[in-house]
Amino acid sequence: MAQFTLNINNNTHQVDVSPDTPLLWVLRDHIDLVGTKFGCGIGQCGACTVHLDGTATRSCLLPISSIGDKSITTIEGLSENGDHPVQKAWIEHDVAQCGYCQSGQIMTAASLLERNANPSDEDIAQAMNGNICRCGTYTRIKAAIQTASKEV
Ligand code: FES
Ligand code: FES
């Protein structure tokens, strides 16, 4: 075990965990931020996506000891009132079905729009490629990202 100080959603958190503990486990089991989901645990589904210094990152593959003072943003911290343009577009397009993959989808989409405010269909397809939705909401996800891109 070792002590780590993490900057999560603009708050400081201290945890005492093994250095190889993946961030996903720390978020869910130690800090009770359960919006970030466990899907595959091997970097293949995107359910666990958070932002690390603004970049979409798979938290299931990220050892806590590798984070240092980088800022972590989870779905709970994406906006104060759930009114990030991506979140509003998600509601407008009624994207979610079971919802399980959706926080990861939203975090990947928000990161895409942060670096490319006017993505092409190809840009969207490429950025969202690693986020799997077993309910098949891909068409609505793409439409919602196009809507959100008009607001960022
Ligand atoms: S749980 Fe991390 S990519 Fe699937
Ligand atoms: S909404 Fe069910 S897995 Fe994507």
XYZ file of C-alpha atoms and ligand atoms in Angstrom:
160
model
C 0.000 0.000 0.000
C 1.032 3.595 -0.597
C -0.515 7.023 -0.259
C -1.572 8.863 -3.420
C -3.036 12.336 -3.723
C -5.358 12.706 -6.681
C -7.028 15.703 -8.273
C -10.477 14.454 -9.263
C -13.212 16.779 -10.521
C -11.312 19.732 -8.992
C -11.227 18.127 -5.547
C -8.247 16.598 -3.802
C -8.558 12.984 -2.686
C -6.090 10.864 -0.768
C -6.112 7.117 -1.113
C -3.991 4.362 0.356
C -3.793 1.592 -2.225
C -1.337 -0.679 -3.973
C 0.568 1.316 -6.663
C -0.637 -0.943 -9.457
C -4.323 -0.446 -8.615
C -6.115 0.786 -11.747
C -7.753 4.213 -11.484
C -11.165 2.666 -12.206
C -11.031 0.662 -8.988
C -9.953 3.707 -6.998
C -12.781 5.815 -8.409
C -15.500 3.247 -7.805
C -14.370 1.436 -4.660
C -12.456 4.102 -2.730
C -14.038 7.405 -3.740
C -17.546 6.197 -4.526
C -17.633 7.800 -7.960
C -19.564 5.005 -9.634
C -20.618 6.818 -12.801
C -17.513 5.389 -14.449
C -18.298 1.783 -15.351
C -16.402 -1.478 -15.399
C -16.953 -3.276 -18.693
C -14.122 -5.460 -19.940
C -11.228 -4.433 -17.711
C -8.789 -4.813 -20.618
C -9.120 -1.571 -22.558
C -11.490 -2.930 -25.187
C -14.922 -1.425 -24.461
C -14.537 2.187 -23.315
C -17.056 1.955 -20.461
C -14.386 3.163 -18.021
C -13.386 6.298 -19.965
C -12.434 9.388 -17.964
C -10.403 12.471 -18.866
C -6.783 12.765 -17.846
C -5.743 16.377 -18.378
C -8.668 16.561 -20.815
C -7.778 13.499 -22.863
C -10.114 10.493 -22.982
C -8.357 7.676 -21.130
C -9.272 4.106 -20.199
C -9.221 4.087 -16.419
C -9.201 0.278 -16.226
C -5.676 0.246 -17.641
C -4.220 3.171 -15.725
C -2.183 2.301 -12.620
C -2.706 4.862 -9.913
C 1.051 5.315 -9.560
C 1.299 6.657 -13.144
C -1.073 9.603 -12.682
C 0.970 12.030 -10.599
C -0.605 15.494 -10.483
C -2.592 15.152 -13.711
C -6.189 16.217 -13.359
C -8.852 13.529 -13.574
C -12.387 14.304 -14.707
C -15.143 11.732 -14.403
C -18.706 11.909 -15.697
C -19.689 13.385 -12.315
C -17.341 16.321 -12.916
C -17.914 16.962 -16.625
C -20.336 19.791 -15.779
C -21.818 21.109 -12.567
C -25.441 20.635 -13.534
C -25.336 18.004 -16.245
C -25.515 20.729 -18.847
C -22.356 20.158 -20.870
C -23.284 20.480 -24.581
C -22.701 16.756 -25.035
C -24.959 15.896 -22.111
C -27.700 18.205 -23.421
C -27.439 16.714 -26.908
C -27.624 13.216 -25.415
C -30.950 14.100 -23.821
C -32.219 15.833 -26.957
C -31.486 12.731 -29.043
C -32.619 10.320 -26.322
C -29.390 8.401 -26.872
C -29.236 6.010 -23.935
C -30.888 2.608 -23.844
C -29.639 0.510 -20.908
C -27.192 3.323 -20.203
C -24.262 1.159 -19.192
C -21.811 2.385 -21.812
C -23.028 5.952 -21.877
C -20.786 7.743 -19.390
C -17.800 6.400 -21.303
C -19.362 7.428 -24.608
C -20.039 10.949 -23.317
C -16.515 11.359 -21.944
C -14.987 10.265 -25.251
C -17.307 12.590 -27.193
C -16.540 15.552 -24.911
C -12.817 14.976 -25.315
C -13.209 14.811 -29.107
C -15.061 18.142 -29.208
C -12.476 19.722 -26.924
C -9.783 19.162 -29.528
C -11.951 19.299 -32.651
C -15.006 21.534 -32.377
C -16.195 20.726 -35.883
C -15.627 17.002 -36.423
C -16.478 15.294 -39.689
C -18.421 12.021 -39.762
C -15.079 10.294 -40.215
C -13.554 12.123 -37.219
C -16.509 11.059 -35.075
C -16.322 7.453 -36.259
C -12.608 7.340 -35.548
C -12.834 8.952 -32.096
C -15.774 6.790 -30.960
C -14.428 3.576 -32.454
C -13.235 2.134 -29.136
C -16.486 2.704 -27.250
C -18.714 -0.334 -27.530
C -22.492 -0.170 -27.064
C -24.181 -3.533 -26.778
C -27.553 -1.799 -27.234
C -26.481 -0.378 -30.595
C -27.068 3.329 -29.976
C -24.351 4.331 -32.442
C -26.581 6.261 -34.858
C -27.989 8.440 -32.091
C -24.540 8.944 -30.563
C -23.286 10.277 -33.879
C -26.291 12.604 -34.275
C -25.876 13.888 -30.706
C -22.195 14.662 -31.273
C -23.086 16.587 -34.417
C -25.669 18.583 -32.426
C -23.236 19.221 -29.554
C -20.554 20.392 -31.982
C -22.746 23.359 -32.871
C -22.631 24.519 -29.241
C -18.973 24.139 -28.318
S -13.565 -1.422 -18.755
Fe -11.950 -0.188 -19.498
S -12.032 -0.405 -21.648
Fe -13.532 -1.807 -20.914
S -26.835 1.908 -24.008
Fe -26.701 -0.155 -23.384
S -24.623 -0.675 -23.711
Fe -24.838 1.262 -24.638
